[in-house]
Amino acid sequence: MFAYIIRRLALIPLTLFGIITLNFVIVQLSPGGPVERVLAQVKGLDGVGAAGVGGSGGDFAQSGGNSKSLYRGAQGLDPAFVKEIEKQFGFDKPAPERFVLMVKNYLVFDLGQSFYRTIDVGDLILEKMPVSISIGLWSTLIIYLISIPLGIAKAVRDGSKFDIATSYVVVIGYAVPSFMFAIVLIVVFAGGSYLAWFPLRGLTSDNWASLSAWGKITDYAWHLVLPVMAMTIGGFASLTMLTKNCFLDQINKQYVLTARAKGLAPNRVLYGHIFRNAMLLVVAGFPATLVGMLFTGSLLIEVIFSLDGLGLLGFQAVLDRDYPVVFGTLYLFSIIGLALNLVSDLVYHIVDPRIDFEARKT
């Protein structure tokens, strides 16, 4: 197992390099950029129009020469001023040189500084991370606590009225996105049209600092109820069906029939024999579920409930063409995702020691 871990760890830098390279190239081909955004604002255009004033390739395609030929938004502006703007954003260097410098900095976890905020990207991510971690961890935990028992119950009672009735709930949860549930919850429970039981914004109240320890805990939990509920409703369906199908696949296997023939109690057969084998795919899906909840699934939830987390940060960085934040968050998210995939394989081995990763070559 040790040799397998070493091989996987050795692949992480190569994978990271491939991800960063691919996304850097994609950005080179994208129109618009921070220089064009500033030039558009100088000329009185709005932020939305900034992405379209530079023509094909935007400022990321520039590599020197006459500024007027590179940015249509620079027409009528002093070329020296345009060059100064390019230098401020680092675009006075050709793209290959910028890429090499970025990779060197990333090797020592220097993520650079945001274009529009006087703060390092690493500090900015750390500032926003508690919000996303709070939502993601609690949502993932509740999803697993609901989906696994429900999936097992549906598998054991396959075809019964309980299975059919809960299948309607699962289908609704699968078909309706979490942000739609969030809107419904706001309308019903957050003062939208009916009840005003829960707050609409943030994770804490304005007087949170003056509350007692127990008051802070209850206030935090009170603010979490609606966003976590929205993400849980939108995310439990797939895991429930996965759990059910995994258990159904194992229930009719020969080893289960043999255990029943020996007179073992149903619960012992279910949890002593079926559970370990059936849970393998469920365990394998944990990293993807957690990463999705932390970095992607919470995006619209953060916007709807005004939660200033990583999802909202990344989305706003893309709109603002804040490339240090875009690439910095991508870099850290990739590291976390690759690490969680390795953890998933280790949990695979713990759940079923018969799985031999040492026999794998990659």
XYZ file of C-alpha atoms in Angstrom:
362
model
C 0.000 0.000 0.000
C 2.887 2.345 0.749
C 4.259 2.004 -2.799
C 0.811 2.804 -4.237
C 0.549 5.948 -2.122
C 3.985 7.085 -3.320
C 2.966 6.544 -6.960
C -0.232 8.515 -6.502
C 1.565 11.350 -4.754
C 4.110 11.466 -7.585
C 1.284 11.880 -10.120
C -0.275 14.856 -8.333
C 2.285 17.466 -9.550
C 1.939 16.246 -13.147
C -1.829 16.367 -12.943
C -1.753 19.847 -11.442
C 0.578 21.039 -14.170
C -1.760 19.681 -16.845
C -4.812 21.342 -15.264
C -3.092 24.719 -14.899
C -1.646 24.573 -18.424
C -4.971 23.697 -20.054
C -6.853 26.436 -18.241
C -4.117 29.007 -18.937
C -4.335 28.244 -22.654
C -8.138 28.527 -22.558
C -7.853 31.933 -20.900
C -5.434 33.069 -23.624
C -8.149 32.444 -26.202
C -10.901 34.140 -24.219
C -11.923 37.689 -25.160
C -11.660 40.499 -22.657
C -9.479 40.858 -19.612
C -8.479 43.198 -16.784
C -6.666 45.680 -19.044
C -9.642 45.994 -21.370
C -11.935 46.266 -18.367
C -9.983 49.236 -17.002
C -9.767 50.888 -20.419
C -13.511 50.476 -20.897
C -14.166 52.071 -17.507
C -11.827 54.954 -18.356
C -13.794 55.580 -21.550
C -17.094 55.433 -19.671
C -18.280 51.935 -20.687
C -19.866 49.608 -18.177
C -18.193 46.497 -16.780
C -20.209 44.163 -18.961
C -19.028 45.824 -22.141
C -15.413 45.504 -21.059
C -15.226 41.936 -22.249
C -16.164 42.851 -25.780
C -14.096 45.911 -26.558
C -10.846 44.138 -27.184
C -11.658 41.954 -30.142
C -10.674 38.317 -30.525
C -8.293 37.028 -27.900
C -8.512 40.036 -25.583
C -5.525 41.368 -23.661
C -4.282 37.863 -22.878
C -3.395 37.518 -26.550
C -1.186 40.601 -26.533
C 2.563 40.269 -26.795
C 3.797 43.756 -27.490
C 3.486 46.298 -30.309
C 1.123 49.179 -30.856
C -1.444 49.333 -28.043
C -4.068 50.814 -30.326
C -3.992 47.725 -32.500
C -4.407 45.460 -29.482
C -7.321 47.116 -27.672
C -10.075 48.823 -29.583
C -11.071 50.288 -26.241
C -7.710 52.117 -26.172
C -8.482 54.269 -29.196
C -8.033 57.909 -28.255
C -5.998 57.100 -25.123
C -2.327 57.864 -24.566
C -0.273 54.743 -25.507
C 1.984 55.402 -22.496
C -1.084 55.195 -20.236
C -2.109 51.895 -21.831
C 1.406 50.514 -21.324
C 1.285 51.542 -17.666
C -2.003 49.698 -17.192
C -0.497 46.610 -18.844
C 2.503 46.792 -16.507
C 0.273 47.067 -13.431
C -1.508 43.855 -14.373
C 1.671 42.101 -15.515
C 0.680 41.965 -19.178
C 3.807 43.762 -20.305
C 5.388 40.287 -20.443
C 4.592 37.650 -23.109
C 2.234 34.825 -22.158
C 4.910 32.066 -21.888
C 6.940 34.177 -19.471
C 3.852 34.873 -17.343
C 3.023 31.175 -17.265
C 6.527 30.140 -16.175
C 6.508 32.797 -13.442
C 3.094 31.636 -12.229
C 4.191 27.993 -12.039
C 7.346 28.958 -10.107
C 5.282 30.918 -7.615
C 2.767 28.105 -7.239
C 5.566 25.691 -6.331
C 6.067 27.690 -3.128
C 2.300 28.346 -2.765
C 2.635 32.008 -3.687
C -0.736 32.591 -5.336
C -0.118 36.260 -6.088
C -2.327 39.235 -5.315
C -5.831 39.990 -6.487
C -6.039 42.545 -9.291
C -8.833 44.485 -7.622
C -8.294 43.892 -3.895
C -5.253 44.794 -1.817
C -4.912 41.284 -0.442
C -2.995 38.135 -1.349
C -5.043 35.429 -3.049
C -4.106 32.904 -0.362
C -5.329 35.213 2.407
C -8.482 35.942 0.414
C -9.236 32.230 0.048
C -8.613 31.630 3.763
C -10.964 34.507 4.540
C -13.787 33.005 2.460
C -13.146 29.328 3.222
C -14.979 29.041 6.595
C -18.307 29.868 4.953
C -17.977 27.225 2.229
C -16.596 24.640 4.659
C -19.509 25.229 7.021
C -22.095 24.730 4.308
C -20.254 21.915 2.527
C -19.386 19.772 5.543
C -22.773 20.020 7.207
C -24.604 19.381 3.931
C -22.426 16.371 3.089
C -22.802 14.932 6.588
C -26.592 15.283 6.571
C -26.856 13.911 3.023
C -24.973 10.761 4.041
C -26.949 10.407 7.291
C -30.197 10.528 5.296
C -29.267 8.773 2.062
C -27.526 5.668 3.389
C -30.287 4.555 5.827
C -32.968 5.481 3.282
C -31.185 3.625 0.471
C -30.786 0.528 2.639
C -34.446 0.656 3.684
C -35.544 0.958 0.057
C -33.358 -1.985 -0.968
C -34.673 -4.224 1.816
C -38.268 -3.238 0.994
C -37.809 -3.168 -2.779
C -41.164 -2.944 -4.568
C -43.142 -2.194 -1.396
C -45.394 0.804 -0.818
C -42.609 2.409 1.216
C -40.188 2.022 -1.697
C -42.661 3.486 -4.183
C -43.653 6.399 -1.924
C -40.052 7.381 -1.153
C -39.170 7.056 -4.837
C -41.467 10.004 -5.581
C -39.532 12.098 -3.068
C -36.210 10.963 -4.549
C -37.339 11.787 -8.094
C -38.410 15.272 -7.038
C -35.099 15.807 -5.246
C -33.204 14.598 -8.298
C -35.163 16.667 -10.815
C -35.360 20.016 -9.004
C -32.049 21.887 -8.530
C -31.014 23.014 -5.071
C -31.315 26.710 -5.881
C -35.016 26.237 -6.695
C -35.529 24.660 -3.278
C -33.605 27.582 -1.789
C -36.007 30.067 -3.372
C -39.029 28.098 -2.111
C -37.559 27.946 1.395
C -36.970 31.700 1.384
C -40.518 32.414 0.227
C -42.048 30.115 2.832
C -39.741 30.383 5.869
C -37.626 33.547 5.520
C -40.252 36.255 5.338
C -40.828 36.004 1.602
C -44.613 35.623 1.730
C -45.553 33.438 4.676
C -43.380 32.711 7.726
C -40.336 34.608 9.012
C -38.720 31.897 11.092
C -35.188 32.056 9.679
C -32.758 34.814 8.628
C -32.188 35.537 4.971
C -28.572 36.726 4.926
C -25.194 35.617 6.260
C -24.133 32.956 8.758
C -24.291 35.104 11.899
C -26.362 37.957 13.270
C -25.096 41.504 13.654
C -24.839 41.090 17.445
C -23.012 37.748 17.215
C -19.869 39.039 18.984
C -21.864 40.046 22.057
C -23.647 36.696 22.406
C -22.733 34.011 24.925
C -21.001 30.813 23.808
C -24.294 28.938 23.627
C -25.933 31.925 21.940
C -23.247 31.937 19.239
C -23.778 28.222 18.578
C -27.546 28.545 18.290
C -27.283 31.692 16.168
C -24.834 29.956 13.802
C -27.100 26.874 13.548
C -30.143 29.110 13.015
C -28.511 30.788 10.008
C -27.356 27.437 8.577
C -30.768 25.779 8.510
C -32.093 27.069 5.179
C -28.907 26.923 3.020
C -27.986 23.465 4.341
C -31.558 22.257 3.880
C -31.567 23.515 0.279
C -28.296 21.740 -0.545
C -29.372 18.561 1.247
C -32.679 18.314 -0.601
C -30.925 18.889 -3.900
C -28.123 16.389 -3.212
C -29.525 13.363 -1.383
C -31.362 11.759 -4.305
C -28.367 10.414 -6.263
C -26.694 8.952 -3.185
C -29.939 7.333 -2.036
C -30.412 5.543 -5.360
C -26.734 4.579 -5.499
C -26.980 3.030 -2.039
C -30.174 1.170 -2.920
C -28.782 -0.234 -6.170
C -25.521 -1.291 -4.511
C -27.410 -3.222 -1.830
C -29.813 -4.774 -4.353
C -26.825 -5.952 -6.369
C -25.417 -7.733 -3.329
C -28.591 -9.113 -1.757
C -28.999 -11.932 -4.294
C -25.336 -12.942 -4.404
C -24.399 -16.515 -3.503
C -22.599 -15.617 -0.283
C -25.755 -13.907 0.998
C -27.909 -16.949 0.206
C -25.357 -19.134 1.980
C -25.381 -16.901 5.066
C -29.172 -17.044 5.168
C -29.139 -20.803 4.743
C -26.918 -21.065 7.822
C -29.669 -19.415 9.838
C -27.992 -16.080 10.490
C -30.241 -13.270 11.664
C -31.383 -10.891 8.867
C -29.644 -7.896 10.448
C -26.400 -9.824 10.785
C -26.588 -10.833 7.116
C -27.375 -7.282 6.105
C -24.799 -5.425 8.184
C -22.227 -8.162 8.689
C -21.973 -9.422 5.106
C -23.795 -7.201 2.605
C -22.892 -3.821 4.075
C -19.129 -3.957 3.481
C -19.398 -4.931 -0.181
C -22.365 -2.689 -0.978
C -20.768 0.398 0.568
C -17.694 0.373 -1.673
C -19.192 2.546 -4.414
C -20.811 4.815 -1.839
C -17.463 5.342 -0.102
C -15.763 5.960 -3.441
C -18.224 8.736 -4.203
C -17.546 10.620 -0.975
C -14.659 12.802 -2.300
C -16.648 13.885 -5.341
C -19.663 14.683 -3.155
C -17.573 16.695 -0.704
C -15.695 18.620 -3.407
C -18.957 19.350 -5.192
C -20.554 20.653 -2.016
C -17.529 22.755 -1.065
C -16.655 24.367 -4.379
C -19.405 24.038 -6.959
C -22.758 23.067 -5.517
C -22.780 25.960 -3.070
C -22.282 28.696 -5.692
C -25.907 29.665 -6.275
C -26.777 28.932 -2.645
C -24.131 31.440 -1.553
C -25.528 34.016 -3.970
C -29.157 33.471 -2.919
C -28.429 33.611 0.823
C -25.712 36.312 0.527
C -23.014 33.991 1.899
C -19.551 35.302 1.085
C -17.772 31.987 0.422
C -15.464 30.364 -2.118
C -18.149 29.688 -4.705
C -19.177 33.333 -4.834
C -15.511 34.389 -4.813
C -14.631 32.240 -7.840
C -17.734 33.305 -9.758
C -17.073 36.998 -9.143
C -13.393 36.558 -10.079
C -14.392 35.138 -13.477
C -16.765 38.039 -14.108
C -14.110 40.572 -13.088
C -11.326 38.800 -15.015
C -9.380 38.639 -11.746
C -6.994 35.986 -13.057
C -4.822 35.542 -9.922
C -7.960 34.630 -7.970
C -9.257 32.403 -10.785
C -6.025 30.432 -11.094
C -5.313 30.469 -7.359
C -8.678 28.977 -6.447
C -8.372 26.469 -9.308
C -4.933 25.424 -8.051
C -6.070 24.862 -4.473
C -9.322 23.163 -5.501
C -7.353 20.781 -7.730
C -4.970 19.886 -4.903
C -7.863 19.234 -2.535
C -9.710 17.144 -5.129
C -6.651 15.004 -5.926
C -5.916 14.512 -2.229
C -9.496 13.454 -1.533
C -9.361 10.952 -4.402
C -6.312 9.378 -2.764
C -8.136 9.329 0.575
C -11.025 7.581 -1.177
C -8.730 4.785 -2.335
C -7.342 4.401 1.182
C -10.858 4.163 2.610
C -11.615 1.563 -0.090
C -8.800 -0.564 1.348
C -9.959 -0.030 4.925
C -13.542 -1.001 4.107
C -12.436 -4.084 2.144
C -8.814 -5.192 2.716
C -9.182 -7.614 -0.201
C -8.732 -4.673 -2.583
C -5.044 -4.762 -3.465
C -3.780 -1.429 -4.746
C -0.204 -2.712 -4.698
C -1.013 -4.815 -7.750
C -1.875 -1.713 -9.757
C 0.820 -0.162 -11.908
C -0.607 3.398 -11.895
